[in-house]
Amino acid sequence: MNSTTGRPSESGIDLAFDRAHIWHPYTSMTDPLPVYPVSGADGVYIELADGRRLVDGMSSWWAAQHGYRHPELTAAAAAQLDKMAHVMFGGLTHAPAVDVCRRLLDLVPDNLECVFLADSGSVAVEVAVKTAVQYWAARGRPRSRFLTVGGGYHGDTFAAMSVCDPVNSMHSLYARFLPEQIFVPAPQTRFDGEWQSSDLAAFQTALAGRHEEIAAVILEPVIQGAGGMRIYHPEYLRGVRRLCDEYGVLLILDEIATGFGRTGKMFACEHAAVQPDIMCVGKALTGGMMTLSAMLCTRQVAEQIGGGRPGVLMHGPTFMGNPLACAVAAANLAILQRGEWRAQVAAVEAQLKRELGRLKTDGGFIGGNIRDVRVLGAVGVVETVRPVDMAAMQAFFVEAGVWIRPFGRLVYIMPPFIVRPAELTRLTAALAEAVQRPELFLP
Ligand code: PMP
Protein backbone atom coordinates (compact mmCIF):
# COMPACT_ATOMS: atom_id res chain seq x y z
CA MET A 1 0.00 0.00 0.00
CA ASN A 2 1.77 3.10 -1.09
CA SER A 3 -1.12 5.49 -1.16
CA THR A 4 -3.01 7.37 1.47
CA THR A 5 -6.73 7.40 1.10
CA GLY A 6 -9.32 9.25 3.03
CA ARG A 7 -13.03 9.61 2.90
CA PRO A 8 -14.06 11.03 -0.45
CA SER A 9 -15.87 14.33 -0.05
CA GLU A 10 -19.47 14.45 -1.19
CA SER A 11 -18.07 15.03 -4.68
CA GLY A 12 -16.29 11.70 -4.68
CA ILE A 13 -12.92 13.49 -4.75
CA ASP A 14 -10.49 12.02 -2.24
CA LEU A 15 -8.81 15.12 -0.83
CA ALA A 16 -6.58 13.13 1.50
CA PHE A 17 -5.11 11.30 -1.49
CA ASP A 18 -4.65 14.57 -3.34
CA ARG A 19 -2.92 16.11 -0.35
CA ALA A 20 -0.64 13.13 0.23
CA HIS A 21 0.37 12.36 -3.36
CA ILE A 22 -0.26 15.15 -5.87
CA TRP A 23 1.78 18.29 -6.35
CA HIS A 24 -0.13 21.41 -7.33
CA PRO A 25 1.63 24.40 -8.96
CA TYR A 26 4.38 25.79 -6.76
CA THR A 27 3.36 23.91 -3.65
CA SER A 28 4.91 21.69 -1.06
CA MET A 29 4.22 17.98 -0.68
CA THR A 30 4.80 18.23 3.07
CA ASP A 31 2.78 21.35 3.82
CA PRO A 32 0.46 22.03 0.91
CA LEU A 33 -2.04 24.86 0.80
CA PRO A 34 -5.68 23.78 0.72
CA VAL A 35 -7.24 23.00 -2.65
CA TYR A 36 -10.92 23.27 -3.51
CA PRO A 37 -12.57 20.36 -5.32
CA VAL A 38 -14.21 21.43 -8.58
CA SER A 39 -16.95 19.52 -10.32
CA GLY A 40 -17.48 21.65 -13.40
CA ALA A 41 -17.11 25.01 -15.07
CA ASP A 42 -19.59 26.78 -17.29
CA GLY A 43 -19.46 30.22 -18.87
CA VAL A 44 -17.90 32.52 -16.30
CA TYR A 45 -18.57 30.16 -13.37
CA ILE A 46 -16.42 27.56 -11.66
CA GLU A 47 -18.57 25.04 -9.83
CA LEU A 48 -17.24 23.62 -6.59
CA ALA A 49 -18.05 20.06 -5.62
CA ASP A 50 -20.22 21.29 -2.73
CA GLY A 51 -22.47 23.09 -5.21
CA ARG A 52 -21.14 26.63 -4.79
CA ARG A 53 -20.67 28.59 -8.00
CA LEU A 54 -17.80 31.05 -8.14
CA VAL A 55 -17.46 33.90 -10.62
CA ASP A 56 -14.12 33.21 -12.30
CA GLY A 57 -11.69 36.10 -12.12
CA MET A 58 -8.66 34.25 -13.49
CA SER A 59 -9.65 32.70 -16.85
CA SER A 60 -7.54 29.78 -15.59
CA TRP A 61 -4.36 31.87 -15.83
CA TRP A 62 -5.10 33.96 -18.92
CA ALA A 63 -6.41 31.04 -20.93
CA ALA A 64 -10.21 30.65 -20.94
CA GLN A 65 -10.97 33.99 -22.55
CA HIS A 66 -14.41 32.99 -23.87
CA GLY A 67 -15.39 31.20 -20.65
CA TYR A 68 -15.81 27.50 -19.96
CA ARG A 69 -17.77 24.93 -21.97
CA HIS A 70 -18.04 27.26 -24.92
CA PRO A 71 -20.37 25.40 -27.29
CA GLU A 72 -18.25 26.03 -30.39
CA LEU A 73 -15.07 24.84 -28.71
CA THR A 74 -16.75 21.80 -27.22
CA ALA A 75 -18.26 20.95 -30.62
CA ALA A 76 -14.89 21.32 -32.34
CA ALA A 77 -13.31 18.94 -29.83
CA ALA A 78 -16.12 16.41 -30.18
CA ALA A 79 -16.03 16.51 -33.98
CA GLN A 80 -12.26 16.06 -34.01
CA LEU A 81 -12.42 13.21 -31.49
CA ASP A 82 -14.66 11.39 -33.92
CA LYS A 83 -11.97 11.61 -36.61
CA MET A 84 -8.74 11.22 -34.64
CA ALA A 85 -7.45 12.55 -31.33
CA HIS A 86 -3.84 12.33 -32.36
CA VAL A 87 -1.37 11.20 -34.96
CA MET A 88 2.33 11.89 -35.09
CA PHE A 89 3.36 15.05 -36.96
CA GLY A 90 6.58 13.59 -38.31
CA GLY A 91 5.88 12.77 -41.96
CA LEU A 92 2.13 13.40 -41.59
CA THR A 93 -0.06 16.47 -41.60
CA HIS A 94 -3.76 17.17 -41.16
CA ALA A 95 -6.49 19.75 -41.66
CA PRO A 96 -6.64 21.02 -38.05
CA ALA A 97 -2.91 21.93 -38.10
CA VAL A 98 -3.18 23.71 -41.45
CA ASP A 99 -6.38 25.45 -40.36
CA VAL A 100 -5.01 26.72 -37.05
CA CYS A 101 -1.70 27.88 -38.57
CA ARG A 102 -3.48 29.69 -41.41
CA ARG A 103 -5.74 31.49 -38.94
CA LEU A 104 -2.81 32.27 -36.68
CA LEU A 105 -0.89 33.85 -39.54
CA ASP A 106 -3.95 35.97 -40.36
CA LEU A 107 -3.89 37.41 -36.84
CA VAL A 108 -0.21 37.88 -35.96
CA PRO A 109 2.02 40.74 -37.19
CA ASP A 110 2.37 40.26 -40.95
CA ASN A 111 6.13 39.78 -40.98
CA LEU A 112 5.71 36.41 -39.21
CA GLU A 113 5.26 33.60 -41.68
CA CYS A 114 6.55 30.34 -40.19
CA VAL A 115 4.92 28.41 -37.34
CA PHE A 116 6.25 25.77 -34.98
CA LEU A 117 3.48 24.10 -32.95
CA ALA A 118 4.55 23.18 -29.44
CA ASP A 119 3.05 21.78 -26.27
CA SER A 120 3.02 24.56 -23.72
CA GLY A 121 4.11 28.14 -23.23
CA SER A 122 7.42 27.15 -21.68
CA VAL A 123 8.19 24.83 -24.57
CA ALA A 124 7.36 27.56 -27.10
CA VAL A 125 9.94 29.74 -25.30
CA GLU A 126 12.48 26.90 -25.41
CA VAL A 127 11.88 26.59 -29.14
CA ALA A 128 12.21 30.36 -29.60
CA VAL A 129 15.52 30.32 -27.73
CA LYS A 130 16.75 27.41 -29.85
CA THR A 131 15.62 29.21 -33.00
CA ALA A 132 17.67 32.27 -32.08
CA VAL A 133 20.75 30.21 -31.19
CA GLN A 134 20.46 28.15 -34.38
CA TYR A 135 19.99 31.33 -36.41
CA TRP A 136 23.37 32.66 -35.28
CA ALA A 137 25.06 29.29 -35.63
CA ALA A 138 23.79 29.13 -39.22
CA ARG A 139 25.25 32.57 -39.84
CA GLY A 140 28.63 31.24 -38.74
CA ARG A 141 28.70 33.64 -35.78
CA PRO A 142 27.58 31.58 -32.77
CA ARG A 143 25.84 33.57 -30.04
CA SER A 144 24.22 32.13 -26.98
CA ARG A 145 23.24 34.94 -24.62
CA PHE A 146 19.87 36.54 -24.18
CA LEU A 147 19.19 40.06 -22.98
CA THR A 148 16.05 40.75 -20.99
CA VAL A 149 14.61 42.89 -18.21
CA GLY A 150 14.02 42.20 -14.52
CA GLY A 151 10.51 41.24 -13.40
CA GLY A 152 9.90 39.03 -16.43
CA TYR A 153 8.35 35.59 -16.59
CA HIS A 154 8.70 33.18 -19.50
CA GLY A 155 8.06 29.72 -18.08
CA ASP A 156 9.47 27.02 -15.86
CA THR A 157 11.73 24.97 -18.13
CA PHE A 158 15.41 25.81 -17.93
CA ALA A 159 16.00 28.07 -20.92
CA ALA A 160 12.72 29.86 -20.19
CA MET A 161 13.58 30.13 -16.52
CA SER A 162 17.01 31.57 -17.32
CA VAL A 163 15.28 34.68 -18.72
CA CYS A 164 12.75 34.95 -15.87
CA ASP A 165 13.37 37.40 -13.05
CA PRO A 166 16.38 35.92 -11.20
CA VAL A 167 14.96 36.58 -7.73
CA ASN A 168 11.35 35.52 -8.35
CA SER A 169 12.48 32.38 -10.14
CA MET A 170 15.14 31.63 -7.54
CA HIS A 171 18.04 31.36 -9.96
CA SER A 172 20.34 30.89 -6.97
CA LEU A 173 18.76 27.44 -6.42
CA TYR A 174 20.04 26.30 -9.80
CA ALA A 175 23.42 27.99 -9.79
CA ARG A 176 25.92 26.48 -12.26
CA PHE A 177 23.10 24.60 -13.96
CA LEU A 178 21.17 27.51 -15.38
CA PRO A 179 22.57 29.47 -18.33
CA GLU A 180 23.50 33.01 -17.31
CA GLN A 181 21.73 35.74 -19.19
CA ILE A 182 22.01 39.51 -19.23
CA PHE A 183 19.49 41.47 -17.20
CA VAL A 184 18.72 45.18 -17.10
CA PRO A 185 16.17 46.84 -14.81
CA ALA A 186 12.51 46.52 -15.78
CA PRO A 187 10.94 49.47 -17.60
CA GLN A 188 9.67 52.05 -15.12
CA THR A 189 7.43 54.37 -17.13
CA ARG A 190 3.83 53.35 -16.64
CA PHE A 191 1.63 52.53 -19.59
CA ASP A 192 -0.34 55.74 -19.14
CA GLY A 193 2.54 57.78 -17.72
CA GLU A 194 4.68 60.34 -19.46
CA TRP A 195 7.40 58.50 -21.38
CA GLN A 196 10.87 58.93 -19.88
CA SER A 197 13.51 58.13 -22.45
CA SER A 198 16.01 57.48 -19.63
CA ASP A 199 14.04 54.26 -19.11
CA LEU A 200 15.88 52.74 -22.06
CA ALA A 201 19.36 53.80 -20.99
CA ALA A 202 20.41 50.59 -19.24
CA PHE A 203 19.02 48.50 -22.08
CA GLN A 204 20.89 50.56 -24.65
CA THR A 205 24.13 50.33 -22.67
CA ALA A 206 23.86 46.55 -22.36
CA LEU A 207 23.12 46.12 -26.03
CA ALA A 208 25.85 48.51 -27.14
CA GLY A 209 28.45 46.79 -24.98
CA ARG A 210 27.56 43.14 -25.52
CA HIS A 211 25.56 42.86 -28.73
CA GLU A 212 28.12 40.58 -30.33
CA GLU A 213 27.36 37.85 -27.81
CA ILE A 214 23.58 38.45 -27.70
CA ALA A 215 21.47 36.11 -29.83
CA ALA A 216 18.19 37.82 -29.00
CA VAL A 217 16.32 40.10 -26.68
CA ILE A 218 13.27 38.50 -25.06
CA LEU A 219 10.43 40.47 -23.49
CA GLU A 220 6.80 40.25 -22.53
CA PRO A 221 5.24 43.13 -24.44
CA VAL A 222 3.54 45.84 -22.33
CA ILE A 223 2.38 43.59 -19.46
CA GLN A 224 4.88 41.66 -17.38
CA GLY A 225 2.66 38.88 -16.08
CA ALA A 226 3.66 36.36 -13.44
CA GLY A 227 6.83 38.32 -12.64
CA GLY A 228 4.87 41.21 -11.13
CA MET A 229 1.84 42.19 -13.23
CA ARG A 230 3.56 45.41 -14.26
CA ILE A 231 2.19 47.42 -17.18
CA TYR A 232 4.79 49.52 -18.96
CA HIS A 233 4.90 52.21 -21.62
CA PRO A 234 4.72 51.01 -25.24
CA GLU A 235 7.46 53.50 -26.13
CA TYR A 236 9.87 51.19 -24.30
CA LEU A 237 9.01 48.43 -26.73
CA ARG A 238 9.43 50.76 -29.71
CA GLY A 239 12.86 51.73 -28.41
CA VAL A 240 13.80 48.08 -27.91
CA ARG A 241 12.79 47.28 -31.51
CA ARG A 242 14.79 50.23 -32.83
CA LEU A 243 17.88 49.26 -30.82
CA CYS A 244 17.63 45.58 -31.80
CA ASP A 245 17.60 46.68 -35.44
CA GLU A 246 20.47 49.07 -34.88
CA TYR A 247 22.65 46.40 -33.27
CA GLY A 248 21.46 43.50 -35.43
CA VAL A 249 19.97 41.45 -32.60
CA LEU A 250 16.78 39.36 -32.87
CA LEU A 251 13.70 40.36 -30.87
CA ILE A 252 11.56 37.63 -29.30
CA LEU A 253 8.19 38.76 -27.93
CA ASP A 254 6.50 36.43 -25.50
CA GLU A 255 2.77 36.98 -26.10
CA ILE A 256 1.82 33.82 -24.22
CA ALA A 257 -0.11 35.75 -21.56
CA THR A 258 -0.88 38.95 -23.45
CA GLY A 259 -1.95 37.48 -26.79
CA PHE A 260 -5.43 37.02 -28.26
CA GLY A 261 -7.13 40.18 -27.11
CA ARG A 262 -6.41 40.28 -23.40
CA THR A 263 -4.81 43.75 -23.42
CA GLY A 264 -7.39 45.31 -25.76
CA LYS A 265 -5.33 44.56 -28.88
CA MET A 266 -5.09 41.19 -30.58
CA PHE A 267 -1.41 41.14 -29.54
CA ALA A 268 0.16 43.51 -27.02
CA CYS A 269 2.94 44.45 -29.45
CA GLU A 270 0.26 46.33 -31.43
CA HIS A 271 0.15 48.95 -28.63
CA ALA A 272 3.64 49.90 -29.80
CA ALA A 273 3.15 49.03 -33.47
CA VAL A 274 6.23 46.82 -33.42
CA GLN A 275 6.81 43.45 -35.01
CA PRO A 276 9.05 40.84 -33.41
CA ASP A 277 11.37 38.51 -35.32
CA ILE A 278 10.14 35.63 -33.19
CA MET A 279 6.91 35.40 -31.21
CA CYS A 280 5.55 32.89 -28.71
CA VAL A 281 1.86 32.26 -28.11
CA GLY A 282 0.05 29.77 -25.88
CA LYS A 283 -2.52 29.84 -23.10
CA ALA A 284 -5.60 31.39 -24.79
CA LEU A 285 -4.67 29.82 -28.14
CA THR A 286 -7.15 27.01 -27.43
CA GLY A 287 -9.52 29.24 -25.48
CA GLY A 288 -8.21 27.51 -22.37
CA MET A 289 -9.49 24.09 -23.40
CA MET A 290 -6.16 22.27 -23.54
CA THR A 291 -2.47 22.88 -23.90
CA LEU A 292 -1.07 24.09 -27.22
CA SER A 293 1.47 26.77 -28.03
CA ALA A 294 3.37 28.06 -31.00
CA MET A 295 6.61 29.77 -31.91
CA LEU A 296 6.33 31.97 -34.99
CA CYS A 297 9.17 33.60 -36.87
CA THR A 298 9.98 35.52 -40.01
CA ARG A 299 10.79 33.82 -43.28
CA GLN A 300 14.26 35.31 -43.05
CA VAL A 301 14.98 33.65 -39.68
CA ALA A 302 13.61 30.33 -40.95
CA GLU A 303 15.62 30.53 -44.16
CA GLN A 304 18.81 31.32 -42.31
CA ILE A 305 18.36 28.20 -40.20
CA GLY A 306 17.39 26.18 -43.25
CA GLY A 307 20.50 27.29 -45.09
CA GLY A 308 22.90 26.43 -42.27
CA ARG A 309 23.87 23.17 -40.64
CA PRO A 310 22.10 20.89 -39.82
CA GLY A 311 19.44 22.83 -41.74
CA VAL A 312 16.58 21.68 -39.56
CA LEU A 313 15.07 23.21 -36.45
CA MET A 314 16.13 20.76 -33.75
CA HIS A 315 12.84 20.18 -31.97
CA GLY A 316 9.98 17.74 -32.51
CA PRO A 317 7.81 16.74 -29.57
CA THR A 318 5.70 13.60 -29.57
CA PHE A 319 2.42 15.49 -29.43
CA MET A 320 3.46 18.20 -31.87
CA GLY A 321 0.49 19.53 -33.81
CA ASN A 322 -1.95 17.43 -31.77
CA PRO A 323 -5.08 17.40 -33.97
CA LEU A 324 -7.50 17.68 -31.06
CA ALA A 325 -5.78 20.78 -29.69
CA CYS A 326 -5.38 22.25 -33.18
CA ALA A 327 -9.07 21.76 -33.98
CA VAL A 328 -10.11 23.49 -30.78
CA ALA A 329 -7.57 26.28 -31.35
CA ALA A 330 -8.85 26.80 -34.90
CA ALA A 331 -12.41 27.10 -33.57
CA ASN A 332 -11.18 29.54 -30.92
CA LEU A 333 -9.38 31.69 -33.48
CA ALA A 334 -12.55 31.67 -35.59
CA ILE A 335 -14.42 33.14 -32.61
CA LEU A 336 -11.73 35.81 -32.23
CA GLN A 337 -11.83 36.56 -35.96
CA ARG A 338 -15.51 37.49 -35.61
CA GLY A 339 -14.27 40.38 -33.48
CA GLU A 340 -16.78 40.55 -30.60
CA TRP A 341 -13.82 40.45 -28.22
CA ARG A 342 -12.97 44.07 -28.99
CA ALA A 343 -16.17 45.46 -27.49
CA GLN A 344 -16.12 42.89 -24.68
CA VAL A 345 -12.59 43.76 -23.59
CA ALA A 346 -13.22 47.50 -23.92
CA ALA A 347 -16.29 47.16 -21.67
CA VAL A 348 -14.38 45.11 -19.09
CA GLU A 349 -11.55 47.65 -19.14
CA ALA A 350 -13.89 50.60 -18.62
CA GLN A 351 -15.64 48.87 -15.74
CA LEU A 352 -12.36 47.77 -14.12
CA LYS A 353 -11.06 51.34 -14.33
CA ARG A 354 -14.25 52.68 -12.80
CA GLU A 355 -14.64 50.15 -10.01
CA LEU A 356 -11.00 49.59 -9.05
CA GLY A 357 -10.48 53.33 -9.47
CA ARG A 358 -12.57 53.77 -6.31
CA LEU A 359 -9.60 52.48 -4.35
CA LYS A 360 -7.77 55.66 -5.30
CA THR A 361 -7.91 58.85 -3.23
CA ASP A 362 -6.65 62.28 -4.19
CA GLY A 363 -3.05 61.65 -3.30
CA GLY A 364 -2.92 57.85 -3.04
CA PHE A 365 -5.09 54.91 -2.11
CA ILE A 366 -7.64 54.15 0.57
CA GLY A 367 -6.44 52.23 3.64
CA GLY A 368 -2.79 51.77 4.36
CA ASN A 369 -2.11 48.62 2.40
CA ILE A 370 -2.49 49.52 -1.28
CA ARG A 371 0.60 50.45 -3.25
CA ASP A 372 -0.84 50.68 -6.75
CA VAL A 373 -3.90 50.01 -8.87
CA ARG A 374 -3.51 49.38 -12.61
CA VAL A 375 -5.74 48.29 -15.43
CA LEU A 376 -5.16 47.43 -19.07
CA GLY A 377 -7.69 45.63 -21.23
CA ALA A 378 -9.31 42.82 -19.28
CA VAL A 379 -6.61 42.85 -16.59
CA GLY A 380 -7.02 44.63 -13.24
CA VAL A 381 -4.25 44.60 -10.65
CA VAL A 382 -4.05 45.81 -7.06
CA GLU A 383 -0.53 45.77 -5.68
CA THR A 384 -0.40 45.75 -1.90
CA VAL A 385 2.20 46.77 0.67
CA ARG A 386 2.07 43.53 2.62
CA PRO A 387 2.12 40.04 1.09
CA VAL A 388 -1.17 38.17 1.11
CA ASP A 389 -1.91 35.28 3.42
CA MET A 390 -2.75 32.91 0.58
CA ALA A 391 -4.90 30.41 2.49
CA ALA A 392 -6.85 33.09 4.35
CA MET A 393 -7.45 35.25 1.29
CA GLN A 394 -8.38 32.28 -0.87
CA ALA A 395 -10.95 31.21 1.71
CA PHE A 396 -12.30 34.75 1.86
CA PHE A 397 -12.77 34.88 -1.92
CA VAL A 398 -14.47 31.48 -2.07
CA GLU A 399 -16.78 32.58 0.73
CA ALA A 400 -17.52 35.72 -1.30
CA GLY A 401 -18.46 33.57 -4.33
CA VAL A 402 -15.52 34.48 -6.55
CA TRP A 403 -12.41 32.73 -7.80
CA ILE A 404 -9.43 35.06 -7.46
CA ARG A 405 -5.97 33.62 -6.91
CA PRO A 406 -3.53 36.19 -5.54
CA PHE A 407 0.22 35.80 -5.17
CA GLY A 408 2.81 37.73 -3.18
CA ARG A 409 1.73 41.35 -3.09
CA LEU A 410 -0.58 41.05 -6.08
CA VAL A 411 -4.31 40.63 -6.02
CA TYR A 412 -5.50 40.73 -9.60
CA ILE A 413 -8.27 39.69 -11.94
CA MET A 414 -8.39 38.81 -15.61
CA PRO A 415 -11.88 37.39 -16.14
CA PRO A 416 -13.23 35.74 -19.27
CA PHE A 417 -14.21 38.42 -21.80
CA ILE A 418 -17.85 37.26 -21.59
CA VAL A 419 -18.18 38.33 -17.95
CA ARG A 420 -21.36 40.37 -17.44
CA PRO A 421 -21.29 43.71 -15.61
CA ALA A 422 -22.94 42.37 -12.44
CA GLU A 423 -20.52 39.43 -12.34
CA LEU A 424 -17.54 41.72 -12.81
CA THR A 425 -18.83 43.92 -10.00
CA ARG A 426 -18.85 40.85 -7.74
CA LEU A 427 -15.18 40.34 -8.59
CA THR A 428 -14.11 43.95 -8.09
CA ALA A 429 -16.16 44.30 -4.89
CA ALA A 430 -14.62 41.17 -3.38
CA LEU A 431 -11.14 42.28 -4.45
CA ALA A 432 -11.66 45.77 -3.01
CA GLU A 433 -12.88 44.38 0.28
CA ALA A 434 -10.08 41.82 0.54
CA VAL A 435 -7.27 44.33 0.11
CA GLN A 436 -8.71 46.40 2.94
CA ARG A 437 -8.83 43.53 5.44
CA PRO A 438 -5.58 43.34 7.45
CA GLU A 439 -6.27 39.78 8.61
CA LEU A 440 -5.91 38.54 5.00
CA PHE A 441 -2.28 39.69 4.84
CA LEU A 442 0.93 38.51 6.41
CA PRO A 443 2.50 40.92 8.87
N1 PMP B 1 5.41 33.09 -20.83
C1 PMP B 1 4.51 33.84 -20.18
C2 PMP B 1 4.49 35.33 -20.43
C3 PMP B 1 3.63 33.26 -19.28
O1 PMP B 1 2.75 34.02 -18.60
C4 PMP B 1 3.67 31.85 -19.09
C5 PMP B 1 2.71 31.14 -18.14
N2 PMP B 1 2.37 31.82 -16.99
C6 PMP B 1 4.62 31.11 -19.79
C7 PMP B 1 5.46 31.76 -20.67
C8 PMP B 1 4.73 29.63 -19.62
O2 PMP B 1 3.63 28.97 -20.14
P1 PMP B 1 3.25 27.50 -19.63
O3 PMP B 1 2.84 27.65 -18.19
O4 PMP B 1 2.13 27.08 -20.53
O5 PMP B 1 4.46 26.65 -19.80
mmCIF file with all atom_site columns, N, CA and C and ligand atoms in Angstrom, residues 120-122 153-155 220 254 256-257 283, ligand 1:
data_model
loop_
_atom_site.group_PDB
_atom_site.id
_atom_site.type_symbol
_atom_site.label_atom_id
_atom_site.label_alt_id
_atom_site.label_comp_id
_atom_site.label_asym_id
_atom_site.label_entity_id
_atom_site.label_seq_id
_atom_site.pdbx_PDB_ins_code
_atom_site.Cartn_x
_atom_site.Cartn_y
_atom_site.Cartn_z
_atom_site.occupancy
_atom_site.B_iso_or_equiv
_atom_site.pdbx_formal_charge
_atom_site.auth_seq_id
_atom_site.auth_comp_id
_atom_site.auth_asym_id
_atom_site.auth_atom_id
_atom_site.pdbx_PDB_model_num
ATOM   1  N N  . SER A 1 120 ? 3.405  23.670 -24.816 1.00 0.00 ? 120 SER A N  1
ATOM   2  C CA . SER A 1 120 ? 3.018  24.560 -23.716 1.00 0.00 ? 120 SER A CA 1
ATOM   3  C C  . SER A 1 120 ? 3.772  25.866 -23.911 1.00 0.00 ? 120 SER A C  1
ATOM   4  N N  . GLY A 1 121 ? 3.433  26.862 -23.115 1.00 0.00 ? 121 GLY A N  1
ATOM   5  C CA . GLY A 1 121 ? 4.113  28.144 -23.227 1.00 0.00 ? 121 GLY A CA 1
ATOM   6  C C  . GLY A 1 121 ? 5.611  28.006 -23.026 1.00 0.00 ? 121 GLY A C  1
ATOM   7  N N  . SER A 1 122 ? 5.994  27.309 -21.966 1.00 0.00 ? 122 SER A N  1
ATOM   8  C CA . SER A 1 122 ? 7.424  27.154 -21.678 1.00 0.00 ? 122 SER A CA 1
ATOM   9  C C  . SER A 1 122 ? 8.145  26.504 -22.858 1.00 0.00 ? 122 SER A C  1
ATOM   10 N N  . TYR A 1 153 ? 8.671  37.009 -16.792 1.00 0.00 ? 153 TYR A N  1
ATOM   11 C CA . TYR A 1 153 ? 8.352  35.590 -16.595 1.00 0.00 ? 153 TYR A CA 1
ATOM   12 C C  . TYR A 1 153 ? 8.145  34.942 -17.953 1.00 0.00 ? 153 TYR A C  1
ATOM   13 N N  . HIS A 1 154 ? 8.819  33.834 -18.188 1.00 0.00 ? 154 HIS A N  1
ATOM   14 C CA . HIS A 1 154 ? 8.703  33.183 -19.497 1.00 0.00 ? 154 HIS A CA 1
ATOM   15 C C  . HIS A 1 154 ? 8.480  31.679 -19.405 1.00 0.00 ? 154 HIS A C  1
ATOM   16 N N  . GLY A 1 155 ? 8.328  31.148 -18.193 1.00 0.00 ? 155 GLY A N  1
ATOM   17 C CA . GLY A 1 155 ? 8.055  29.720 -18.082 1.00 0.00 ? 155 GLY A CA 1
ATOM   18 C C  . GLY A 1 155 ? 9.000  29.038 -17.118 1.00 0.00 ? 155 GLY A C  1
ATOM   19 N N  . GLU A 1 220 ? 8.261  40.289 -22.478 1.00 0.00 ? 220 GLU A N  1
ATOM   20 C CA . GLU A 1 220 ? 6.801  40.250 -22.529 1.00 0.00 ? 220 GLU A CA 1
ATOM   21 C C  . GLU A 1 220 ? 6.361  41.656 -22.935 1.00 0.00 ? 220 GLU A C  1
ATOM   22 N N  . ASP A 1 254 ? 7.252  37.502 -26.138 1.00 0.00 ? 254 ASP A N  1
ATOM   23 C CA . ASP A 1 254 ? 6.500  36.433 -25.499 1.00 0.00 ? 254 ASP A CA 1
ATOM   24 C C  . ASP A 1 254 ? 5.077  36.939 -25.267 1.00 0.00 ? 254 ASP A C  1
ATOM   25 N N  . ILE A 1 256 ? 2.542  34.978 -24.747 1.00 0.00 ? 256 ILE A N  1
ATOM   26 C CA . ILE A 1 256 ? 1.817  33.820 -24.218 1.00 0.00 ? 256 ILE A CA 1
ATOM   27 C C  . ILE A 1 256 ? 0.673  34.259 -23.297 1.00 0.00 ? 256 ILE A C  1
ATOM   28 N N  . ALA A 1 257 ? 0.950  35.249 -22.450 1.00 0.00 ? 257 ALA A N  1
ATOM   29 C CA . ALA A 1 257 ? -0.112 35.746 -21.560 1.00 0.00 ? 257 ALA A CA 1
ATOM   30 C C  . ALA A 1 257 ? -0.922 36.854 -22.226 1.00 0.00 ? 257 ALA A C  1
ATOM   31 N N  . LYS A 1 283 ? -1.380 29.557 -23.976 1.00 0.00 ? 283 LYS A N  1
ATOM   32 C CA . LYS A 1 283 ? -2.517 29.843 -23.097 1.00 0.00 ? 283 LYS A CA 1
ATOM   33 C C  . LYS A 1 283 ? -3.863 29.954 -23.812 1.00 0.00 ? 283 LYS A C  1
HETATM 34 N N1 . PMP B 2 .   ? 5.413  33.085 -20.830 1.00 0.00 ? 1   PMP B N1 1
HETATM 35 C C1 . PMP B 2 .   ? 4.515  33.837 -20.182 1.00 0.00 ? 1   PMP B C1 1
HETATM 36 C C2 . PMP B 2 .   ? 4.493  35.330 -20.433 1.00 0.00 ? 1   PMP B C2 1
HETATM 37 C C3 . PMP B 2 .   ? 3.629  33.263 -19.280 1.00 0.00 ? 1   PMP B C3 1
HETATM 38 O O1 . PMP B 2 .   ? 2.754  34.019 -18.599 1.00 0.00 ? 1   PMP B O1 1
HETATM 39 C C4 . PMP B 2 .   ? 3.671  31.854 -19.089 1.00 0.00 ? 1   PMP B C4 1
HETATM 40 C C5 . PMP B 2 .   ? 2.714  31.145 -18.141 1.00 0.00 ? 1   PMP B C5 1
HETATM 41 N N2 . PMP B 2 .   ? 2.366  31.816 -16.993 1.00 0.00 ? 1   PMP B N2 1
HETATM 42 C C6 . PMP B 2 .   ? 4.618  31.110 -19.790 1.00 0.00 ? 1   PMP B C6 1
HETATM 43 C C7 . PMP B 2 .   ? 5.459  31.762 -20.669 1.00 0.00 ? 1   PMP B C7 1
HETATM 44 C C8 . PMP B 2 .   ? 4.727  29.626 -19.624 1.00 0.00 ? 1   PMP B C8 1
HETATM 45 O O2 . PMP B 2 .   ? 3.632  28.967 -20.136 1.00 0.00 ? 1   PMP B O2 1
HETATM 46 P P1 . PMP B 2 .   ? 3.252  27.500 -19.634 1.00 0.00 ? 1   PMP B P1 1
HETATM 47 O O3 . PMP B 2 .   ? 2.844  27.652 -18.194 1.00 0.00 ? 1   PMP B O3 1
HETATM 48 O O4 . PMP B 2 .   ? 2.126  27.078 -20.531 1.00 0.00 ? 1   PMP B O4 1
HETATM 49 O O5 . PMP B 2 .   ? 4.459  26.652 -19.800 1.00 0.00 ? 1   PMP B O5 1
#
